[in-house]
Amino acid sequence: MKILVVGNGGREHALLWKLRRDAPHAELFVTGGNGGTDGLAQSVPLAAAEMQALAGWAEQNGIDLTIIGPEAPLAEGIADHLTNHGLRVFGPGKDAARIESSKAFAKTLMAKYGIPTADFRVFESLGEAEAHVRGLGGPVVVKASGLAAGKGVVVCDTAEEAAAALRDTMAGGAFGAAGEQVVVEERMTGEELSVFALTDGENVIAMLPAQDHKRVGEGETGPNTGGMGAYAPVSPATPALMEQVERDILRPTVAAMAREGHPFRGLLYAGLMLTPTGPRVVEFNCRFGDPETQVVLPLLRSSLLEPMLAIARGESIAGMTLEWHPGAAVTTVLASGGYPGDYATGLPIHLPPEVEGMDDVVVFHAGTRREADGALVTSGGRVMAVTALAPTVAQAAARSRAAAESIEFQGRLLRRDIGWREAAREGTHA
Ligand code: AMP
Ligand code: GLY
């Protein structure tokens, strides 16, 4: 079997790592790749954005399954392009990807079908949006409707702050076209939960829920990022809560998408907040989360390839189940100094060989590349995600942190408190 993974970050490295375990003899390919995918997959010198060329390449090379990692190509319709070439794709078409690429679309869908989420209004006029937040007078959340790499959201305490965020988003051009339409939301409170659900457009299989740390600084301070670390499992996500999530959120959303004429097939990622009135949706994504994938997949004992293939072939996943390892996983992201703002690239990385040989530690590469002489250097904002497995989150966090700290490059940024909420809960129960 030949499998192509589109994308070249930590999430894609984790997908390749899992696929290699599920199918030891498969031929794996990756678009571009990074310093860590070299040993796992052959690099295809095409970018995700080169959709036509990629479809042609996949067809010529007899690719049996193409898995799309990032949201941007999905929002551009890469799955439709590949499907039109007769290829099997894991990832939704452009219409269904709107559940992530247009927050206005997602919110309107949720309102129409009674899926629990924050109250909201959509604006295209700065004046009207400003008048609205001044009228509310309290804490709100301002979001660019389009894709903004996890950075288009401002959580505001006051109407003044919200007005400033609206001006930046709508008039300041901070997010380009993504900010022409904004969503102003009620601010919710509670812990967040990332739930991945495999879906064939009708049936859903929820994966082990995870929690990520979006703020750049320890103690959840500083600006939002793509994610500085993650852990699983999350103890407030009890089996009863997950049943509620499936019943009230995942299944109704998948049914709503089908009903609206754009069935969602692939991975639906529900970003939830566990509010005092129950789980509510913060956002939907149309692909695996990064860095949550780097903790969820290492805990998955059963095959991921099997349900992915069924979904890509248009078959049903009814009756399929997933099996999980006991214990916990924690991943610590190593980021470039300055991230999520400007940062330098091309900096040499010292990756001690013993770290890669450590039991129960996996180093997933993201923004890394190999120079012609084989030297490993930084090439992006998030550089690596260092995952450790252990019986408890506290133990996995300590292992992940120690391994991450032994990897060095100039300006290296990492959080030393990944999983702190769960570690505290484990402490009280011990
Ligand atoms: P999003 O890109 O929509 O996931 O938003 C990024 C982050 O902003 C979320 O992970 C939350 O921490 C925060 N956020 C978004 N919407 C809300 C909301 N309605 N209430 C409180 N926090 C929110
Ligand atoms: N970790 C957040 C995301 O993948 O969107």
PDB file of N, CA and C in Angstrom, residues 216-293:
ATOM      1  N   VAL A 216       1.284  31.127  25.192  1.00  0.00           N
ATOM      2  CA  VAL A 216       2.725  30.929  25.040  1.00  0.00           C
ATOM      3  C   VAL A 216       3.414  30.774  26.396  1.00  0.00           C
ATOM      4  N   GLY A 217       2.841  31.405  27.452  1.00  0.00           N
ATOM      5  CA  GLY A 217       3.563  31.466  28.724  1.00  0.00           C
ATOM      6  C   GLY A 217       3.042  30.510  29.774  1.00  0.00           C
ATOM      7  N   GLU A 218       3.929  30.171  30.716  1.00  0.00           N
ATOM      8  CA  GLU A 218       3.537  29.288  31.820  1.00  0.00           C
ATOM      9  C   GLU A 218       2.420  29.932  32.616  1.00  0.00           C
ATOM     10  N   GLY A 219       1.541  29.105  33.194  1.00  0.00           N
ATOM     11  CA  GLY A 219       0.396  29.625  33.946  1.00  0.00           C
ATOM     12  C   GLY A 219      -0.660  30.206  33.023  1.00  0.00           C
ATOM     13  N   GLU A 220      -0.649  29.816  31.757  1.00  0.00           N
ATOM     14  CA  GLU A 220      -1.631  30.283  30.751  1.00  0.00           C
ATOM     15  C   GLU A 220      -1.599  31.810  30.628  1.00  0.00           C
ATOM     16  N   THR A 221      -0.429  32.350  30.354  1.00  0.00           N
ATOM     17  CA  THR A 221      -0.256  33.788  30.167  1.00  0.00           C
ATOM     18  C   THR A 221       0.295  34.070  28.765  1.00  0.00           C
ATOM     19  N   GLY A 222       0.145  35.345  28.354  1.00  0.00           N
ATOM     20  CA  GLY A 222       0.702  35.746  27.054  1.00  0.00           C
ATOM     21  C   GLY A 222      -0.232  35.393  25.911  1.00  0.00           C
ATOM     22  N   PRO A 223       0.196  35.688  24.692  1.00  0.00           N
ATOM     23  CA  PRO A 223      -0.674  35.502  23.527  1.00  0.00           C
ATOM     24  C   PRO A 223      -0.979  34.037  23.205  1.00  0.00           C
ATOM     25  N   ASN A 224      -2.051  33.824  22.456  1.00  0.00           N
ATOM     26  CA  ASN A 224      -2.393  32.494  21.965  1.00  0.00           C
ATOM     27  C   ASN A 224      -1.401  32.053  20.900  1.00  0.00           C
ATOM     28  N   THR A 225      -1.150  30.750  20.858  1.00  0.00           N
ATOM     29  CA  THR A 225      -0.256  30.173  19.848  1.00  0.00           C
ATOM     30  C   THR A 225      -1.010  29.027  19.182  1.00  0.00           C
ATOM     31  N   GLY A 226      -0.332  28.308  18.308  1.00  0.00           N
ATOM     32  CA  GLY A 226      -0.895  27.074  17.758  1.00  0.00           C
ATOM     33  C   GLY A 226      -0.995  25.985  18.811  1.00  0.00           C
ATOM     34  N   GLY A 227      -0.270  26.115  19.911  1.00  0.00           N
ATOM     35  CA  GLY A 227      -0.269  25.102  20.974  1.00  0.00           C
ATOM     36  C   GLY A 227       1.154  24.842  21.452  1.00  0.00           C
ATOM     37  N   MET A 228       1.354  24.947  22.767  1.00  0.00           N
ATOM     38  CA  MET A 228       2.699  24.808  23.350  1.00  0.00           C
ATOM     39  C   MET A 228       2.912  23.461  24.038  1.00  0.00           C
ATOM     40  N   GLY A 229       1.869  22.647  24.042  1.00  0.00           N
ATOM     41  CA  GLY A 229       1.994  21.337  24.668  1.00  0.00           C
ATOM     42  C   GLY A 229       0.613  20.756  24.848  1.00  0.00           C
ATOM     43  N   ALA A 230       0.546  19.479  25.181  1.00  0.00           N
ATOM     44  CA  ALA A 230      -0.751  18.819  25.349  1.00  0.00           C
ATOM     45  C   ALA A 230      -0.567  17.588  26.215  1.00  0.00           C
ATOM     46  N   TYR A 231      -1.704  17.121  26.734  1.00  0.00           N
ATOM     47  CA  TYR A 231      -1.666  15.880  27.507  1.00  0.00           C
ATOM     48  C   TYR A 231      -2.964  15.113  27.343  1.00  0.00           C
ATOM     49  N   ALA A 232      -2.903  13.829  27.651  1.00  0.00           N
ATOM     50  CA  ALA A 232      -4.086  12.970  27.666  1.00  0.00           C
ATOM     51  C   ALA A 232      -3.750  11.801  28.594  1.00  0.00           C
ATOM     52  N   PRO A 233      -4.714  11.161  29.254  1.00  0.00           N
ATOM     53  CA  PRO A 233      -6.128  11.533  29.253  1.00  0.00           C
ATOM     54  C   PRO A 233      -6.419  12.712  30.183  1.00  0.00           C
ATOM     55  N   VAL A 234      -7.642  13.205  30.120  1.00  0.00           N
ATOM     56  CA  VAL A 234      -8.075  14.360  30.909  1.00  0.00           C
ATOM     57  C   VAL A 234      -9.194  13.860  31.831  1.00  0.00           C
ATOM     58  N   SER A 235      -8.970  13.859  33.144  1.00  0.00           N
ATOM     59  CA  SER A 235      -9.925  13.166  34.026  1.00  0.00           C
ATOM     60  C   SER A 235     -11.330  13.776  34.079  1.00  0.00           C
ATOM     61  N   PRO A 236     -11.538  15.083  33.902  1.00  0.00           N
ATOM     62  CA  PRO A 236     -12.932  15.557  33.871  1.00  0.00           C
ATOM     63  C   PRO A 236     -13.724  14.989  32.686  1.00  0.00           C
ATOM     64  N   ALA A 237     -13.040  14.488  31.693  1.00  0.00           N
ATOM     65  CA  ALA A 237     -13.731  13.875  30.554  1.00  0.00           C
ATOM     66  C   ALA A 237     -14.055  12.426  30.902  1.00  0.00           C
ATOM     67  N   THR A 238     -15.001  12.263  31.806  1.00  0.00           N
ATOM     68  CA  THR A 238     -15.419  10.934  32.256  1.00  0.00           C
ATOM     69  C   THR A 238     -16.183  10.235  31.127  1.00  0.00           C
ATOM     70  N   PRO A 239     -16.367   8.926  31.221  1.00  0.00           N
ATOM     71  CA  PRO A 239     -17.185   8.244  30.201  1.00  0.00           C
ATOM     72  C   PRO A 239     -18.576   8.879  30.081  1.00  0.00           C
ATOM     73  N   ALA A 240     -19.165   9.298  31.196  1.00  0.00           N
ATOM     74  CA  ALA A 240     -20.505   9.907  31.129  1.00  0.00           C
ATOM     75  C   ALA A 240     -20.451  11.232  30.371  1.00  0.00           C
ATOM     76  N   LEU A 241     -19.421  12.023  30.634  1.00  0.00           N
ATOM     77  CA  LEU A 241     -19.306  13.294  29.921  1.00  0.00           C
ATOM     78  C   LEU A 241     -19.091  13.056  28.426  1.00  0.00           C
ATOM     79  N   MET A 242     -18.289  12.049  28.104  1.00  0.00           N
ATOM     80  CA  MET A 242     -18.025  11.773  26.693  1.00  0.00           C
ATOM     81  C   MET A 242     -19.285  11.264  25.979  1.00  0.00           C
ATOM     82  N   GLU A 243     -20.126  10.552  26.701  1.00  0.00           N
ATOM     83  CA  GLU A 243     -21.404  10.146  26.112  1.00  0.00           C
ATOM     84  C   GLU A 243     -22.256  11.359  25.783  1.00  0.00           C
ATOM     85  N   GLN A 244     -22.243  12.299  26.720  1.00  0.00           N
ATOM     86  CA  GLN A 244     -22.983  13.548  26.506  1.00  0.00           C
ATOM     87  C   GLN A 244     -22.420  14.313  25.302  1.00  0.00           C
ATOM     88  N   VAL A 245     -21.099  14.352  25.192  1.00  0.00           N
ATOM     89  CA  VAL A 245     -20.455  15.050  24.070  1.00  0.00           C
ATOM     90  C   VAL A 245     -20.856  14.397  22.742  1.00  0.00           C
ATOM     91  N   GLU A 246     -20.854  13.072  22.728  1.00  0.00           N
ATOM     92  CA  GLU A 246     -21.259  12.374  21.492  1.00  0.00           C
ATOM     93  C   GLU A 246     -22.715  12.652  21.157  1.00  0.00           C
ATOM     94  N   ARG A 247     -23.562  12.571  22.182  1.00  0.00           N
ATOM     95  CA  ARG A 247     -25.008  12.692  21.966  1.00  0.00           C
ATOM     96  C   ARG A 247     -25.413  14.126  21.605  1.00  0.00           C
ATOM     97  N   ASP A 248     -24.844  15.105  22.314  1.00  0.00           N
ATOM     98  CA  ASP A 248     -25.308  16.489  22.154  1.00  0.00           C
ATOM     99  C   ASP A 248     -24.494  17.290  21.151  1.00  0.00           C
ATOM    100  N   ILE A 249     -23.278  16.837  20.860  1.00  0.00           N
ATOM    101  CA  ILE A 249     -22.394  17.656  20.012  1.00  0.00           C
ATOM    102  C   ILE A 249     -21.932  16.903  18.757  1.00  0.00           C
ATOM    103  N   LEU A 250     -21.243  15.781  18.929  1.00  0.00           N
ATOM    104  CA  LEU A 250     -20.606  15.158  17.761  1.00  0.00           C
ATOM    105  C   LEU A 250     -21.622  14.614  16.770  1.00  0.00           C
ATOM    106  N   ARG A 251     -22.554  13.778  17.267  1.00  0.00           N
ATOM    107  CA  ARG A 251     -23.512  13.168  16.329  1.00  0.00           C
ATOM    108  C   ARG A 251     -24.429  14.213  15.702  1.00  0.00           C
ATOM    109  N   PRO A 252     -24.984  15.154  16.496  1.00  0.00           N
ATOM    110  CA  PRO A 252     -25.833  16.179  15.864  1.00  0.00           C
ATOM    111  C   PRO A 252     -25.077  17.031  14.834  1.00  0.00           C
ATOM    112  N   THR A 253     -23.788  17.281  15.071  1.00  0.00           N
ATOM    113  CA  THR A 253     -23.027  18.109  14.125  1.00  0.00           C
ATOM    114  C   THR A 253     -22.822  17.361  12.804  1.00  0.00           C
ATOM    115  N   VAL A 254     -22.449  16.100  12.914  1.00  0.00           N
ATOM    116  CA  VAL A 254     -22.247  15.292  11.700  1.00  0.00           C
ATOM    117  C   VAL A 254     -23.574  15.162  10.944  1.00  0.00           C
ATOM    118  N   ALA A 255     -24.661  14.951  11.681  1.00  0.00           N
ATOM    119  CA  ALA A 255     -25.983  14.842  11.037  1.00  0.00           C
ATOM    120  C   ALA A 255     -26.362  16.179  10.381  1.00  0.00           C
ATOM    121  N   ALA A 256     -26.047  17.287  11.050  1.00  0.00           N
ATOM    122  CA  ALA A 256     -26.381  18.609  10.506  1.00  0.00           C
ATOM    123  C   ALA A 256     -25.620  18.871   9.208  1.00  0.00           C
ATOM    124  N   MET A 257     -24.355  18.487   9.178  1.00  0.00           N
ATOM    125  CA  MET A 257     -23.550  18.696   7.964  1.00  0.00           C
ATOM    126  C   MET A 257     -24.127  17.892   6.801  1.00  0.00           C
ATOM    127  N   ALA A 258     -24.544  16.658   7.080  1.00  0.00           N
ATOM    128  CA  ALA A 258     -25.134  15.827   6.024  1.00  0.00           C
ATOM    129  C   ALA A 258     -26.451  16.449   5.556  1.00  0.00           C
ATOM    130  N   ARG A 259     -27.239  16.886   6.505  1.00  0.00           N
ATOM    131  CA  ARG A 259     -28.550  17.474   6.220  1.00  0.00           C
ATOM    132  C   ARG A 259     -28.402  18.732   5.358  1.00  0.00           C
ATOM    133  N   GLU A 260     -27.329  19.497   5.602  1.00  0.00           N
ATOM    134  CA  GLU A 260     -27.099  20.737   4.854  1.00  0.00           C
ATOM    135  C   GLU A 260     -26.499  20.458   3.475  1.00  0.00           C
ATOM    136  N   GLY A 261     -26.236  19.185   3.195  1.00  0.00           N
ATOM    137  CA  GLY A 261     -25.751  18.835   1.860  1.00  0.00           C
ATOM    138  C   GLY A 261     -24.242  18.799   1.724  1.00  0.00           C
ATOM    139  N   HIS A 262     -23.506  18.936   2.847  1.00  0.00           N
ATOM    140  CA  HIS A 262     -22.048  18.735   2.760  1.00  0.00           C
ATOM    141  C   HIS A 262     -21.595  17.804   3.859  1.00  0.00           C
ATOM    142  N   PRO A 263     -21.815  16.504   3.653  1.00  0.00           N
ATOM    143  CA  PRO A 263     -21.412  15.524   4.659  1.00  0.00           C
ATOM    144  C   PRO A 263     -19.925  15.656   4.980  1.00  0.00           C
ATOM    145  N   PHE A 264     -19.613  15.553   6.258  1.00  0.00           N
ATOM    146  CA  PHE A 264     -18.234  15.694   6.711  1.00  0.00           C
ATOM    147  C   PHE A 264     -17.627  14.314   6.875  1.00  0.00           C
ATOM    148  N   ARG A 265     -16.612  14.008   6.067  1.00  0.00           N
ATOM    149  CA  ARG A 265     -15.913  12.725   6.187  1.00  0.00           C
ATOM    150  C   ARG A 265     -14.445  13.002   6.477  1.00  0.00           C
ATOM    151  N   GLY A 266     -13.987  12.469   7.584  1.00  0.00           N
ATOM    152  CA  GLY A 266     -12.601  12.712   7.960  1.00  0.00           C
ATOM    153  C   GLY A 266     -12.509  12.808   9.465  1.00  0.00           C
ATOM    154  N   LEU A 267     -11.750  13.784   9.917  1.00  0.00           N
ATOM    155  CA  LEU A 267     -11.543  13.955  11.345  1.00  0.00           C
ATOM    156  C   LEU A 267     -12.180  15.274  11.762  1.00  0.00           C
ATOM    157  N   LEU A 268     -13.203  15.171  12.578  1.00  0.00           N
ATOM    158  CA  LEU A 268     -13.842  16.366  13.125  1.00  0.00           C
ATOM    159  C   LEU A 268     -13.278  16.586  14.525  1.00  0.00           C
ATOM    160  N   TYR A 269     -12.708  17.751  14.710  1.00  0.00           N
ATOM    161  CA  TYR A 269     -12.078  18.092  15.994  1.00  0.00           C
ATOM    162  C   TYR A 269     -12.966  19.117  16.659  1.00  0.00           C
ATOM    163  N   ALA A 270     -13.543  18.717  17.803  1.00  0.00           N
ATOM    164  CA  ALA A 270     -14.374  19.647  18.561  1.00  0.00           C
ATOM    165  C   ALA A 270     -13.539  20.230  19.689  1.00  0.00           C
ATOM    166  N   GLY A 271     -13.358  21.546  19.649  1.00  0.00           N
ATOM    167  CA  GLY A 271     -12.711  22.257  20.750  1.00  0.00           C
ATOM    168  C   GLY A 271     -13.828  22.663  21.701  1.00  0.00           C
ATOM    169  N   LEU A 272     -13.815  22.096  22.905  1.00  0.00           N
ATOM    170  CA  LEU A 272     -14.931  22.300  23.829  1.00  0.00           C
ATOM    171  C   LEU A 272     -14.504  23.093  25.051  1.00  0.00           C
ATOM    172  N   MET A 273     -15.483  23.716  25.706  1.00  0.00           N
ATOM    173  CA  MET A 273     -15.246  24.271  27.023  1.00  0.00           C
ATOM    174  C   MET A 273     -16.210  23.579  27.971  1.00  0.00           C
ATOM    175  N   LEU A 274     -15.680  23.111  29.090  1.00  0.00           N
ATOM    176  CA  LEU A 274     -16.517  22.423  30.080  1.00  0.00           C
ATOM    177  C   LEU A 274     -17.063  23.498  31.016  1.00  0.00           C
ATOM    178  N   THR A 275     -18.196  24.061  30.640  1.00  0.00           N
ATOM    179  CA  THR A 275     -18.751  25.202  31.379  1.00  0.00           C
ATOM    180  C   THR A 275     -19.636  24.680  32.517  1.00  0.00           C
ATOM    181  N   PRO A 276     -20.004  25.576  33.443  1.00  0.00           N
ATOM    182  CA  PRO A 276     -20.883  25.145  34.536  1.00  0.00           C
ATOM    183  C   PRO A 276     -22.214  24.578  34.030  1.00  0.00           C
ATOM    184  N   THR A 277     -22.614  24.919  32.797  1.00  0.00           N
ATOM    185  CA  THR A 277     -23.866  24.372  32.279  1.00  0.00           C
ATOM    186  C   THR A 277     -23.630  23.213  31.299  1.00  0.00           C
ATOM    187  N   GLY A 278     -22.430  22.662  31.315  1.00  0.00           N
ATOM    188  CA  GLY A 278     -22.147  21.500  30.458  1.00  0.00           C
ATOM    189  C   GLY A 278     -21.185  21.848  29.345  1.00  0.00           C
ATOM    190  N   PRO A 279     -20.764  20.821  28.582  1.00  0.00           N
ATOM    191  CA  PRO A 279     -19.798  21.063  27.510  1.00  0.00           C
ATOM    192  C   PRO A 279     -20.411  21.895  26.386  1.00  0.00           C
ATOM    193  N   ARG A 280     -19.655  22.908  25.931  1.00  0.00           N
ATOM    194  CA  ARG A 280     -20.113  23.742  24.821  1.00  0.00           C
ATOM    195  C   ARG A 280     -18.958  23.884  23.834  1.00  0.00           C
ATOM    196  N   VAL A 281     -19.309  24.125  22.575  1.00  0.00           N
ATOM    197  CA  VAL A 281     -18.295  24.176  21.525  1.00  0.00           C
ATOM    198  C   VAL A 281     -17.623  25.554  21.480  1.00  0.00           C
ATOM    199  N   VAL A 282     -16.306  25.568  21.523  1.00  0.00           N
ATOM    200  CA  VAL A 282     -15.539  26.798  21.290  1.00  0.00           C
ATOM    201  C   VAL A 282     -15.318  26.952  19.791  1.00  0.00           C
ATOM    202  N   GLU A 283     -14.922  25.867  19.169  1.00  0.00           N
ATOM    203  CA  GLU A 283     -14.709  25.885  17.719  1.00  0.00           C
ATOM    204  C   GLU A 283     -14.664  24.454  17.207  1.00  0.00           C
ATOM    205  N   PHE A 284     -14.876  24.319  15.902  1.00  0.00           N
ATOM    206  CA  PHE A 284     -14.642  23.043  15.233  1.00  0.00           C
ATOM    207  C   PHE A 284     -13.442  23.206  14.320  1.00  0.00           C
ATOM    208  N   ASN A 285     -12.668  22.119  14.195  1.00  0.00           N
ATOM    209  CA  ASN A 285     -11.615  22.075  13.188  1.00  0.00           C
ATOM    210  C   ASN A 285     -11.879  20.877  12.296  1.00  0.00           C
ATOM    211  N   CYS A 286     -11.357  20.946  11.075  1.00  0.00           N
ATOM    212  CA  CYS A 286     -11.681  19.908  10.088  1.00  0.00           C
ATOM    213  C   CYS A 286     -10.531  18.935   9.903  1.00  0.00           C
ATOM    214  N   ARG A 287      -9.672  18.825  10.945  1.00  0.00           N
ATOM    215  CA  ARG A 287      -8.434  18.017  10.818  1.00  0.00           C
ATOM    216  C   ARG A 287      -7.933  17.743  12.231  1.00  0.00           C
ATOM    217  N   PHE A 288      -6.908  16.907  12.318  1.00  0.00           N
ATOM    218  CA  PHE A 288      -6.304  16.618  13.616  1.00  0.00           C
ATOM    219  C   PHE A 288      -5.681  17.880  14.213  1.00  0.00           C
ATOM    220  N   GLY A 289      -5.646  17.959  15.534  1.00  0.00           N
ATOM    221  CA  GLY A 289      -5.023  19.095  16.222  1.00  0.00           C
ATOM    222  C   GLY A 289      -3.529  18.888  16.366  1.00  0.00           C
ATOM    223  N   ASP A 290      -2.846  19.981  16.445  1.00  0.00           N
ATOM    224  CA  ASP A 290      -1.403  19.973  16.635  1.00  0.00           C
ATOM    225  C   ASP A 290      -1.139  20.889  17.825  1.00  0.00           C
ATOM    226  N   PRO A 291      -0.681  20.434  18.961  1.00  0.00           N
ATOM    227  CA  PRO A 291       0.040  19.181  19.234  1.00  0.00           C
ATOM    228  C   PRO A 291      -0.771  18.057  19.878  1.00  0.00           C
ATOM    229  N   GLU A 292      -2.098  18.098  19.877  1.00  0.00           N
ATOM    230  CA  GLU A 292      -2.837  17.013  20.541  1.00  0.00           C
ATOM    231  C   GLU A 292      -2.574  15.651  19.878  1.00  0.00           C
ATOM    232  N   THR A 293      -2.416  15.651  18.554  1.00  0.00           N
ATOM    233  CA  THR A 293      -2.147  14.401  17.840  1.00  0.00           C
ATOM    234  C   THR A 293      -0.914  13.692  18.413  1.00  0.00           C
TER     235      THR A 293
END
